[in-house]
PDB file of C-alpha atoms and ligand atoms in Angstrom:
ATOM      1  CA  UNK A   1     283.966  33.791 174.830  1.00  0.00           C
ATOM      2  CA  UNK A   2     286.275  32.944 172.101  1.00  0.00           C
ATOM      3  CA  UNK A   3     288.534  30.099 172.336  1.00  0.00           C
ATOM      4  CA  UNK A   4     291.500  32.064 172.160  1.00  0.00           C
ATOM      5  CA  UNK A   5     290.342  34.203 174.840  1.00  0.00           C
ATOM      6  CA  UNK A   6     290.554  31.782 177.911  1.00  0.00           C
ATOM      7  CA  UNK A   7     294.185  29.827 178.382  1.00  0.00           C
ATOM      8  CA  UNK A   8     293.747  26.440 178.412  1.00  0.00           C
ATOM      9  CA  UNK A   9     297.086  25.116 177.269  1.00  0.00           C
ATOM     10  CA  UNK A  10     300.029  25.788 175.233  1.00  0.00           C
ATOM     11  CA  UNK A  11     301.558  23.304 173.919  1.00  0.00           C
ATOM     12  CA  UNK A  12     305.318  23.345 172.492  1.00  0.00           C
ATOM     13  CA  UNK A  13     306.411  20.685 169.394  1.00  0.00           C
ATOM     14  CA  UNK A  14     309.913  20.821 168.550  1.00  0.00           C
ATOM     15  CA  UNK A  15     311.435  18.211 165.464  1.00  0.00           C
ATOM     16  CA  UNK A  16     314.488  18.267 163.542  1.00  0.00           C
ATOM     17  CA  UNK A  17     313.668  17.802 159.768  1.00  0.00           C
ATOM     18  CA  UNK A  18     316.717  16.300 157.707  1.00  0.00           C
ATOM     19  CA  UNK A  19     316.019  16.125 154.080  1.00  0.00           C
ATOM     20  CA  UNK A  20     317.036  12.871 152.326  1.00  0.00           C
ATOM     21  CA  UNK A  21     316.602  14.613 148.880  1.00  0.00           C
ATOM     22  CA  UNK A  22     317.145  18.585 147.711  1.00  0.00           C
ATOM     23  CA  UNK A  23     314.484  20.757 148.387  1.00  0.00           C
ATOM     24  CA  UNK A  24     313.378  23.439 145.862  1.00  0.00           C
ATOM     25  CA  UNK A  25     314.057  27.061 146.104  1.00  0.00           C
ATOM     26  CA  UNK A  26     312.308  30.368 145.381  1.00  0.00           C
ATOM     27  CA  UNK A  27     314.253  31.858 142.883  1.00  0.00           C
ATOM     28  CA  UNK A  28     314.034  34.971 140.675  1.00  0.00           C
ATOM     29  CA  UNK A  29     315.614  32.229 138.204  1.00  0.00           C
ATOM     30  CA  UNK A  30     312.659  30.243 137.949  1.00  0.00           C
ATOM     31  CA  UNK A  31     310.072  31.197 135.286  1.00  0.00           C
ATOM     32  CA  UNK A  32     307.385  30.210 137.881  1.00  0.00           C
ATOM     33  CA  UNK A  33     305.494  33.118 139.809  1.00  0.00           C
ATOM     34  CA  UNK A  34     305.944  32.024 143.827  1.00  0.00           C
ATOM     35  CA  UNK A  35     303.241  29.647 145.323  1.00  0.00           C
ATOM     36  CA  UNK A  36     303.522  25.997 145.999  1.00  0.00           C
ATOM     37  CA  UNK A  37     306.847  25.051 143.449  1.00  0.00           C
ATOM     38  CA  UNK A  38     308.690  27.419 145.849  1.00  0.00           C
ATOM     39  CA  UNK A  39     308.590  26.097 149.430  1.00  0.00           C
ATOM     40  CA  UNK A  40     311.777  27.192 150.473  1.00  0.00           C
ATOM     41  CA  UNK A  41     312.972  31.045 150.852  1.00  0.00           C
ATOM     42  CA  UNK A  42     316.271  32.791 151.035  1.00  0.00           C
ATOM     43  CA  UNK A  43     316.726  35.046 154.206  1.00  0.00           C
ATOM     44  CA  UNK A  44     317.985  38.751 153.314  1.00  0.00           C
ATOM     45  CA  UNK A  45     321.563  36.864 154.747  1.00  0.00           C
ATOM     46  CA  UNK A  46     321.135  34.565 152.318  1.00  0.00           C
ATOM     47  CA  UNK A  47     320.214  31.542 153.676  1.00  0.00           C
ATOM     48  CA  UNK A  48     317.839  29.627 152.738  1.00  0.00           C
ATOM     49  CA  UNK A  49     314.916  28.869 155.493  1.00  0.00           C
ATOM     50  CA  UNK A  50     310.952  26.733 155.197  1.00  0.00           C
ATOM     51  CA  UNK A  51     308.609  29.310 155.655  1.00  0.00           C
ATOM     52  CA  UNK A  52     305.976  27.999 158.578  1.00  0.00           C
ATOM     53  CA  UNK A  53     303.290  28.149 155.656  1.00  0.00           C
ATOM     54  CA  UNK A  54     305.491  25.432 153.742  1.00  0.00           C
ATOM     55  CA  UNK A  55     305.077  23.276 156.753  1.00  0.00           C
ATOM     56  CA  UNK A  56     301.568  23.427 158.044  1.00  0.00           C
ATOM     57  CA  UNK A  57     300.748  23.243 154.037  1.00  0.00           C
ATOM     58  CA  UNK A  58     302.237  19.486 154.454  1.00  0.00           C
ATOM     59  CA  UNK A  59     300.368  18.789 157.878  1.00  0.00           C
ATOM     60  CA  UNK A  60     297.151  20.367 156.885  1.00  0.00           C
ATOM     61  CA  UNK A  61     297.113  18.292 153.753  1.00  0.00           C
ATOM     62  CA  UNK A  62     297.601  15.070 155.243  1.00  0.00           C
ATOM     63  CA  UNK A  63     295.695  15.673 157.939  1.00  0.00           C
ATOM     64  CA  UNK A  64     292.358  16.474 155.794  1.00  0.00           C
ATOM     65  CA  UNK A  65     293.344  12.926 153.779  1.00  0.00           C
ATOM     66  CA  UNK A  66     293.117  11.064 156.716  1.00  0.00           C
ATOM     67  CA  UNK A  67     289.488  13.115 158.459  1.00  0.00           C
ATOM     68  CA  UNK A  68     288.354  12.634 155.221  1.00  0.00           C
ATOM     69  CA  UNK A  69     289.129   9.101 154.787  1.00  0.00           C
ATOM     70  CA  UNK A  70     287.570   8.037 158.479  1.00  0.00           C
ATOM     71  CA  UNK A  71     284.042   7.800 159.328  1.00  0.00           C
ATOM     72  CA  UNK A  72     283.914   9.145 162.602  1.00  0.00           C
ATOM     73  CA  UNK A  73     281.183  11.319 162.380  1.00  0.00           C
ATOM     74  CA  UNK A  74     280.675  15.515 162.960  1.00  0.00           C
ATOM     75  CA  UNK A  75     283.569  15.544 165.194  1.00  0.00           C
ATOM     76  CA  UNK A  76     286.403  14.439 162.820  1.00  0.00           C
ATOM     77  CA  UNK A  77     285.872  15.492 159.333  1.00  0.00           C
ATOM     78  CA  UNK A  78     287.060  18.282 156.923  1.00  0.00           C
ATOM     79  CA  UNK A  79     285.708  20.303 154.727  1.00  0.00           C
ATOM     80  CA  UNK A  80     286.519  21.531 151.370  1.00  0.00           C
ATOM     81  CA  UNK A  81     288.232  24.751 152.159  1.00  0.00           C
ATOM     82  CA  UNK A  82     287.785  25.673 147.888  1.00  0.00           C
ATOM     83  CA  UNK A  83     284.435  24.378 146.611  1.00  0.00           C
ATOM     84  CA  UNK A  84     282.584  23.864 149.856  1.00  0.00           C
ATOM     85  CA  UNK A  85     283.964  25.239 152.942  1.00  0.00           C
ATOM     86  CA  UNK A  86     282.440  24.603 156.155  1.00  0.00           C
ATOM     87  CA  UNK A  87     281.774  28.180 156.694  1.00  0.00           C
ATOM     88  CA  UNK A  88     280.674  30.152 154.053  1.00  0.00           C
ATOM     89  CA  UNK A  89     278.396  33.545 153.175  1.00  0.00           C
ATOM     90  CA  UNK A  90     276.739  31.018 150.952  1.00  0.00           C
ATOM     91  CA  UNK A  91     275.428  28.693 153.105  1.00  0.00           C
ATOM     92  CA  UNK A  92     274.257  31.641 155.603  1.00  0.00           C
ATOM     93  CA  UNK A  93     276.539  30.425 158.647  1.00  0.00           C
ATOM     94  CA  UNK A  94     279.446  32.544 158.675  1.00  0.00           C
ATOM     95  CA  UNK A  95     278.213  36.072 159.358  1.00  0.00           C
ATOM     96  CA  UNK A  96     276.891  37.885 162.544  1.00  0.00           C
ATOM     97  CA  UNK A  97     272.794  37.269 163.414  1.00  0.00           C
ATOM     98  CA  UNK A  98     271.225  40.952 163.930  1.00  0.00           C
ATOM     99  CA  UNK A  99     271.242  41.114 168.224  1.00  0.00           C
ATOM    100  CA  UNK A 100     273.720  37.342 168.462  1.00  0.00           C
ATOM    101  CA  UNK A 101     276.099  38.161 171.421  1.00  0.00           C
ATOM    102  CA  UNK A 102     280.127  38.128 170.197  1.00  0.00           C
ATOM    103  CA  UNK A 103     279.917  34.865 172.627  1.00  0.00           C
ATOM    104  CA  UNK A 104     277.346  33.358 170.837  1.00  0.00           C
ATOM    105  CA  UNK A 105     278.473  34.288 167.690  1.00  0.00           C
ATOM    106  CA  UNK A 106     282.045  32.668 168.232  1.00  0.00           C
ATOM    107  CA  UNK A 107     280.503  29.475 169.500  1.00  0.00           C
ATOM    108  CA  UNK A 108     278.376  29.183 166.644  1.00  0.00           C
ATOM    109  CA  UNK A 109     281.657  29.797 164.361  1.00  0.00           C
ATOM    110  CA  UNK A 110     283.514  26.721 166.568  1.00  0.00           C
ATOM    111  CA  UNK A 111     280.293  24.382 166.312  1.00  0.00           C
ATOM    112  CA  UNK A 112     280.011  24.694 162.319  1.00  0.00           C
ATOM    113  CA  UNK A 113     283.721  24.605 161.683  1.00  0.00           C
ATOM    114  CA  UNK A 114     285.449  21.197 160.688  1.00  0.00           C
ATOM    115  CA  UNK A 115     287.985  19.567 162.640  1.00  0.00           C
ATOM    116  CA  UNK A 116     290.701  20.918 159.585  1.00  0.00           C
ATOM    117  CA  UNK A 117     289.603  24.691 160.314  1.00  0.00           C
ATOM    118  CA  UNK A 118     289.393  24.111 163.843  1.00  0.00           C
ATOM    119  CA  UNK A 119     293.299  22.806 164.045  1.00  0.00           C
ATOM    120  CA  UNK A 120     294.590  24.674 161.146  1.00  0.00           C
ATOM    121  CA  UNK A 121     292.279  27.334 161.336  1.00  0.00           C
ATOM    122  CA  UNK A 122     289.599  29.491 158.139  1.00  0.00           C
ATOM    123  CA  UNK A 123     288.430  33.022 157.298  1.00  0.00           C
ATOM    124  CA  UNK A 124     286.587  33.160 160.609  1.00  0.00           C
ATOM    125  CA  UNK A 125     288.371  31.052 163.190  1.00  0.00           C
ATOM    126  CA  UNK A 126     292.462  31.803 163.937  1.00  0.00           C
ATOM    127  CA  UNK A 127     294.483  28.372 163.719  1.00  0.00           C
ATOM    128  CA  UNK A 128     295.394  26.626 166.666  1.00  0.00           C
ATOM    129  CA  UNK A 129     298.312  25.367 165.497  1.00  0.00           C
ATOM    130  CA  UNK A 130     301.314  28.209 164.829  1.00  0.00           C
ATOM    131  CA  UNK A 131     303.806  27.242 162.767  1.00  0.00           C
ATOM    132  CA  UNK A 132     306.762  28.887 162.925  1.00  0.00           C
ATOM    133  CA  UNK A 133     309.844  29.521 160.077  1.00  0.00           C
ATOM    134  CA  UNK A 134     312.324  26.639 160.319  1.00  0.00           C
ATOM    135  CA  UNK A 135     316.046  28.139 160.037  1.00  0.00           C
ATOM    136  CA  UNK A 136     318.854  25.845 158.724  1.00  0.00           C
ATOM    137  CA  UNK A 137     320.796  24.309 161.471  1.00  0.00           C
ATOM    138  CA  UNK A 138     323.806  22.952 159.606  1.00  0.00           C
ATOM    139  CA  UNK A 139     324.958  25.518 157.048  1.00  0.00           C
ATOM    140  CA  UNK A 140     328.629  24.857 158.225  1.00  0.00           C
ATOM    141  CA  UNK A 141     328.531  21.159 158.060  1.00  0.00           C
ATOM    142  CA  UNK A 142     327.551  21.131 154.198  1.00  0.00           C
ATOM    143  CA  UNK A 143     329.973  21.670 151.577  1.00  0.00           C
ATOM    144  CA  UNK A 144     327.329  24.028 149.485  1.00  0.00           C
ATOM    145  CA  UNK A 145     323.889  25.336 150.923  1.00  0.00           C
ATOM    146  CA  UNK A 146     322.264  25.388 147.608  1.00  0.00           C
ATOM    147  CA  UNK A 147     322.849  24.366 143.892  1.00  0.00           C
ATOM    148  CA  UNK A 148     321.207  25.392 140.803  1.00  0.00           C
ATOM    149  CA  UNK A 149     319.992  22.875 138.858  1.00  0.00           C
ATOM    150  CA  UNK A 150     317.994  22.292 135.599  1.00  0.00           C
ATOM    151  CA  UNK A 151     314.694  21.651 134.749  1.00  0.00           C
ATOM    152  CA  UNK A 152     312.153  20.376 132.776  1.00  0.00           C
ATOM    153  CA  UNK A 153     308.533  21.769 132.521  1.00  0.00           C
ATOM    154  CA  UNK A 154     306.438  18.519 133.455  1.00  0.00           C
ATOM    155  CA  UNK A 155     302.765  18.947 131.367  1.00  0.00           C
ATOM    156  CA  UNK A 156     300.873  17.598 135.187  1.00  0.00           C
ATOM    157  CA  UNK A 157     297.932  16.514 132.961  1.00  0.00           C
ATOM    158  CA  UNK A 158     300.085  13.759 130.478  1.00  0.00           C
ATOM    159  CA  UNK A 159     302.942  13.776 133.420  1.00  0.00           C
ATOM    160  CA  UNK A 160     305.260  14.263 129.958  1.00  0.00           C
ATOM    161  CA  UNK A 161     307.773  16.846 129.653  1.00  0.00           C
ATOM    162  CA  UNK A 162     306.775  19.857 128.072  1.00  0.00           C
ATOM    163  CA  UNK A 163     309.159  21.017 125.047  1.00  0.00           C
ATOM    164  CA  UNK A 164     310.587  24.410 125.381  1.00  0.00           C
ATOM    165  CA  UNK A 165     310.132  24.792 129.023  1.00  0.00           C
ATOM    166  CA  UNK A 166     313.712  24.504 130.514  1.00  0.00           C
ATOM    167  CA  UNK A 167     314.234  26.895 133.565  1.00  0.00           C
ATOM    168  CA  UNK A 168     316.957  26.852 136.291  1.00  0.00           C
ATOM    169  CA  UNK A 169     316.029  25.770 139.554  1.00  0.00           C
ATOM    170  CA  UNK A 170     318.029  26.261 142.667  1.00  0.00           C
ATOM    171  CA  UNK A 171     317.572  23.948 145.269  1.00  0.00           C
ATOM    172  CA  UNK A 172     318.980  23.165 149.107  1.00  0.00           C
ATOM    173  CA  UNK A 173     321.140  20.327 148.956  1.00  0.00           C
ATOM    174  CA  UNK A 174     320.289  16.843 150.395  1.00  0.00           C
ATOM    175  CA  UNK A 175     321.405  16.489 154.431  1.00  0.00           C
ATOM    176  CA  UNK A 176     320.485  20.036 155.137  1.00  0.00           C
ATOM    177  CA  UNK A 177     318.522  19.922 158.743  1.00  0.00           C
ATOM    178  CA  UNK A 178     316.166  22.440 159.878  1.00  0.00           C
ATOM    179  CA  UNK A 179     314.430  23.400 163.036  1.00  0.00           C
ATOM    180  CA  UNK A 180     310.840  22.618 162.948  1.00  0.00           C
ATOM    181  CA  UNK A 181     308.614  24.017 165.595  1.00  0.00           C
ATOM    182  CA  UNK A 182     304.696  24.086 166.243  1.00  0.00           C
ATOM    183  CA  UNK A 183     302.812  26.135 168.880  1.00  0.00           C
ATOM    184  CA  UNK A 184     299.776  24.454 169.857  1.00  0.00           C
ATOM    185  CA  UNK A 185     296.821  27.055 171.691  1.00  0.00           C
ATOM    186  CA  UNK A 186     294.438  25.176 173.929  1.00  0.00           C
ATOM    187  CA  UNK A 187     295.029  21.958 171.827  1.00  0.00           C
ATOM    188  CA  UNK A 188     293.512  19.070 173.527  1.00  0.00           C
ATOM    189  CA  UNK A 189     295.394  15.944 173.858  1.00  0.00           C
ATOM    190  CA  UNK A 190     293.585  13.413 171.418  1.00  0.00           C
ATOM    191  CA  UNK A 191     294.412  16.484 168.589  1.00  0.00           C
ATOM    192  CA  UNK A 192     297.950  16.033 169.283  1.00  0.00           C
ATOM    193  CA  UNK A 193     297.612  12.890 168.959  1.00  0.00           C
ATOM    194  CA  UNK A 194     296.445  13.155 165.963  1.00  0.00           C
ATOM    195  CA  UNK A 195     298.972  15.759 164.159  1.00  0.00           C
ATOM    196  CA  UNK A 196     301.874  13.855 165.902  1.00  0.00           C
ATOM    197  CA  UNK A 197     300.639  10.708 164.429  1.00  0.00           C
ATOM    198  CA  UNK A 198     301.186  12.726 160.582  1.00  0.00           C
ATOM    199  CA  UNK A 199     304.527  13.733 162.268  1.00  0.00           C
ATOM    200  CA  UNK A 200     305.078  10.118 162.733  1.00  0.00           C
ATOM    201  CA  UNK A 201     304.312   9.146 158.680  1.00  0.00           C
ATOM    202  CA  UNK A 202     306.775  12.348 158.107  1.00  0.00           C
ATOM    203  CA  UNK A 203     309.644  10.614 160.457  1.00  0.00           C
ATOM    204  CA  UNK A 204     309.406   7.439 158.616  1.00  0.00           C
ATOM    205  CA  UNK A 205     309.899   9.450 155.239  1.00  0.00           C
ATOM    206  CA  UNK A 206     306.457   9.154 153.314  1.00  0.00           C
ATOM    207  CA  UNK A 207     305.709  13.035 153.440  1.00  0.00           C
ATOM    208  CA  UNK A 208     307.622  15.576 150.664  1.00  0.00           C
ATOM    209  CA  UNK A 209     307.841  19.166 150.810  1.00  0.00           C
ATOM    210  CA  UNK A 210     306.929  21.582 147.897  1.00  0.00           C
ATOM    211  CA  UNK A 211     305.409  21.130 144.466  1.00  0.00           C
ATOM    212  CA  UNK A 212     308.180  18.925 143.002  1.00  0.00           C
ATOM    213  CA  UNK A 213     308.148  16.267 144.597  1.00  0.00           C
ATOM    214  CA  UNK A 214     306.958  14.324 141.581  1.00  0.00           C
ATOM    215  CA  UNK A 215     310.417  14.424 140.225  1.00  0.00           C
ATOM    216  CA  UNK A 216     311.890  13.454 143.644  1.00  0.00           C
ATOM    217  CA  UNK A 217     312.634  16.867 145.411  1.00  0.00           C
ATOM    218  CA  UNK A 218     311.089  17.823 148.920  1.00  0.00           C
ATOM    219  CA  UNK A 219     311.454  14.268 150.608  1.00  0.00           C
ATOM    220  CA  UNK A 220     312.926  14.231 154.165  1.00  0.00           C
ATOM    221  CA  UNK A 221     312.559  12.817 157.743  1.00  0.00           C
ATOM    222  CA  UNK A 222     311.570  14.481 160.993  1.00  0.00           C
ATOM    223  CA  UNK A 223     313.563  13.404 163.913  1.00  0.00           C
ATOM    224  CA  UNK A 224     314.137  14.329 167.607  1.00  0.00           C
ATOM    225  CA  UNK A 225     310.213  14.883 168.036  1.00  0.00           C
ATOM    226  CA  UNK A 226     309.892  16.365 171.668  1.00  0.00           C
ATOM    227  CA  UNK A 227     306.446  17.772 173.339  1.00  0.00           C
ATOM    228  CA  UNK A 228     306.352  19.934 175.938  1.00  0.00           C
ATOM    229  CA  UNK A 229     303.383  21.238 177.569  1.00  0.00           C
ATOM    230  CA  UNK A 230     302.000  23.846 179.922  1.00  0.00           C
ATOM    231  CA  UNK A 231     298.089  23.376 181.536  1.00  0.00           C
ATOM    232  CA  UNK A 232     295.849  26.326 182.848  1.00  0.00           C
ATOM    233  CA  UNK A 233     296.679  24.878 186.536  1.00  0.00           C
ATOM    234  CA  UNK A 234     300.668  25.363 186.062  1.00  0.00           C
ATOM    235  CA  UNK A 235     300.315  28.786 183.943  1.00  0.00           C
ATOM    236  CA  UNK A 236     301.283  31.038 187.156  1.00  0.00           C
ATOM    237  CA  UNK A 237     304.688  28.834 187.704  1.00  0.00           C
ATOM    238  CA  UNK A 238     305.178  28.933 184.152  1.00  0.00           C
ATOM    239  CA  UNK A 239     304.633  32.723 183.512  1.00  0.00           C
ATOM    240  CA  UNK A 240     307.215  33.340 186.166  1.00  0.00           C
ATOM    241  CA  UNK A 241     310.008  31.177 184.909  1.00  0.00           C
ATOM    242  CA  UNK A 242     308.613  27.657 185.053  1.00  0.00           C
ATOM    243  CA  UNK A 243     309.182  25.111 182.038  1.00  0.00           C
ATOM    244  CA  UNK A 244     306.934  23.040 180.088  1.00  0.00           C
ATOM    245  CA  UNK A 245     306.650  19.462 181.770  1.00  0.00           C
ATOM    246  CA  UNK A 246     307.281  16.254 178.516  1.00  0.00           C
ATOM    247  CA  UNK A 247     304.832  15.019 177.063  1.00  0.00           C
ATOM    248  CA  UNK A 248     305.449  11.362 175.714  1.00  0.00           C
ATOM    249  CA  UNK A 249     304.020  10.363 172.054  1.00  0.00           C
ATOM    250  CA  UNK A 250     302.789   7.270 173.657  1.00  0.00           C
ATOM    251  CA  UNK A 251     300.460   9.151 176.227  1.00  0.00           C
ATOM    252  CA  UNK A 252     299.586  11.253 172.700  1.00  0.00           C
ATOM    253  CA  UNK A 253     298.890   8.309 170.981  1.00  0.00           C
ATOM    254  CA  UNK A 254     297.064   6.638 173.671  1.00  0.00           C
ATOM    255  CA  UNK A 255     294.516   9.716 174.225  1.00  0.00           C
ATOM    256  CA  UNK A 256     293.964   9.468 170.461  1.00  0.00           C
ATOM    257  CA  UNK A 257     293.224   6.018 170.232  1.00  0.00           C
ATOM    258  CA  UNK A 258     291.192   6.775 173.456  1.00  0.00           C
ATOM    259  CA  UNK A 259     289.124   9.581 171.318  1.00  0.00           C
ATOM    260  CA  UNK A 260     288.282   7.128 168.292  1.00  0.00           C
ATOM    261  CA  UNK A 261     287.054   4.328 170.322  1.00  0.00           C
ATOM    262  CA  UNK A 262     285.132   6.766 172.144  1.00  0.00           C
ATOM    263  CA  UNK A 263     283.618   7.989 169.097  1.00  0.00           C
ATOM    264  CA  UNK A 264     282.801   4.297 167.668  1.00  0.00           C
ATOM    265  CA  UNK A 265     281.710   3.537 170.451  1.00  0.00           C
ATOM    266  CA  UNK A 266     278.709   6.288 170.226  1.00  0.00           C
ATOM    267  CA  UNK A 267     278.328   5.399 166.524  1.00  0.00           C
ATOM    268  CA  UNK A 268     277.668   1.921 167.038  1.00  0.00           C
ATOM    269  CA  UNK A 269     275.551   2.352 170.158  1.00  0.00           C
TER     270      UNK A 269
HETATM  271 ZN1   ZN B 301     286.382  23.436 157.350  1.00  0.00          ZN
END
């Protein structure tokens, strides 16, 4: 059975994210086509809002820095979603065996998948971690939304600006807050632990947002971090008007810490 199919969990992550600098805009005025420069859109009212992509784009990157910076063996690693993804028609493992059982064939999927495309999710497996659109929160407590500014094309391989490149940019001005929230499906607690800890490096201000952060756009801070959480054995209460019951970072944390030592602890045996 898939792991979609049976509910184990859902798992609720709400943040505020306040930027400390602006934050780029897509733009018809911008000479680039969309993609990464452009992690902010305009709403058909205008306002501007961080499309969920724009966000798990940050988290997904930092989290495959980190599994691919620890040796903790098969269970925490990522793979190279471009030039050698876990799954792949090349390697053989990604398509359906003549007479394998959906079952087994989804099991197979889970097994051969990293712990990247098992959180964030590939091709074959759906992402367990839904991020949604953040809206602006404070578009009456700033003086201007957005401003247009100018820029300069930056060459990325010399990191020198590129003559007779100058586009307008527009971006979101500094102190503009938006609503961040994650759904987590059937998450288990040491993988929270693990994306809030990236949550944590984004509070204290070391993760930007968007392509140009080079030239100092994109940087903010997530505050107000709350988890709230629903288990299998509370789903009927819940489904007829129950709430999540907190979850505090430091039980997160803990059950992450928990996992690694765990895992060293088989290494080393
Ligand atoms: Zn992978």
């Amino acid at each position: 059975m898939s792991r979609f199919a049976r509910f184990e969990s859902r798992t609720l992550v709400r943040a505020t994210l306040e930027m400390d600098t602006a934050l780029s805009v897509g733009s018809r005025l911008s000479f680039k086509p969309t993609g990464t420069d452009l992690p902010v859109v305009k709403g058909p009212d205008g306002v501007p809002f961080i499309p969920g992509s724009s966000i798990k784009g940050v988290v997904r990157f930092q989290a495959e820095r980190i599994l691919r910076s620890a040796d903790l063996g098969p269970d925490f690693r990522a793979c190279d979603p471009f030039d050698d993804p876990c799954l792949s028609p090349n390697k053989g493992n990604s398509e359906k065996e003549p007479g394998e059982t959906e079952a087994k064939y989804s099991e197979r999927l889970w097994e051969n998948s990293c712990t990247a495309c098992r959180l964030f999710g590939s091709p074959w497996i759906g992402s367990r971690l839904l991020f949604k659109d953040a809206s602006l929160r404070n578009a009456g407590d700033l003086a201007v939304v957005t401003q247009i500014r100018d820029g300069v094309g930056i060459d990325r391989d010399l990191g020198a600006a590129a003559t007779n490149i100058k586009y307008d940019f527009e971006t979101v001005v500094p102190g503009a807050q938006f609503d961040v929230e994650v759904i987590g499906e059937n998450v288990e607690l040491w993988e929270l632990g693990f994306v809030t800890s990236i949550f944590r490096l984004w509070s204290e201000g070391h993760l930007a947002i968007g392509g140009k952060s080079t030239r100092g756009t994109g940087w903010g801070r997530l505050r107000d971090l709350v988890v709230q959480r629903v288990e299998k054995d509370e789903m009927i209460d819940y489904l007829v008007g129950g709430t999540m019951h907190p979850v505090s970072l430091d039980d997160l944390t803990g059950a992450f810490r928990s996992w690694i030592q765990s895992k060293q602890g088989a290494s080393s045996a």
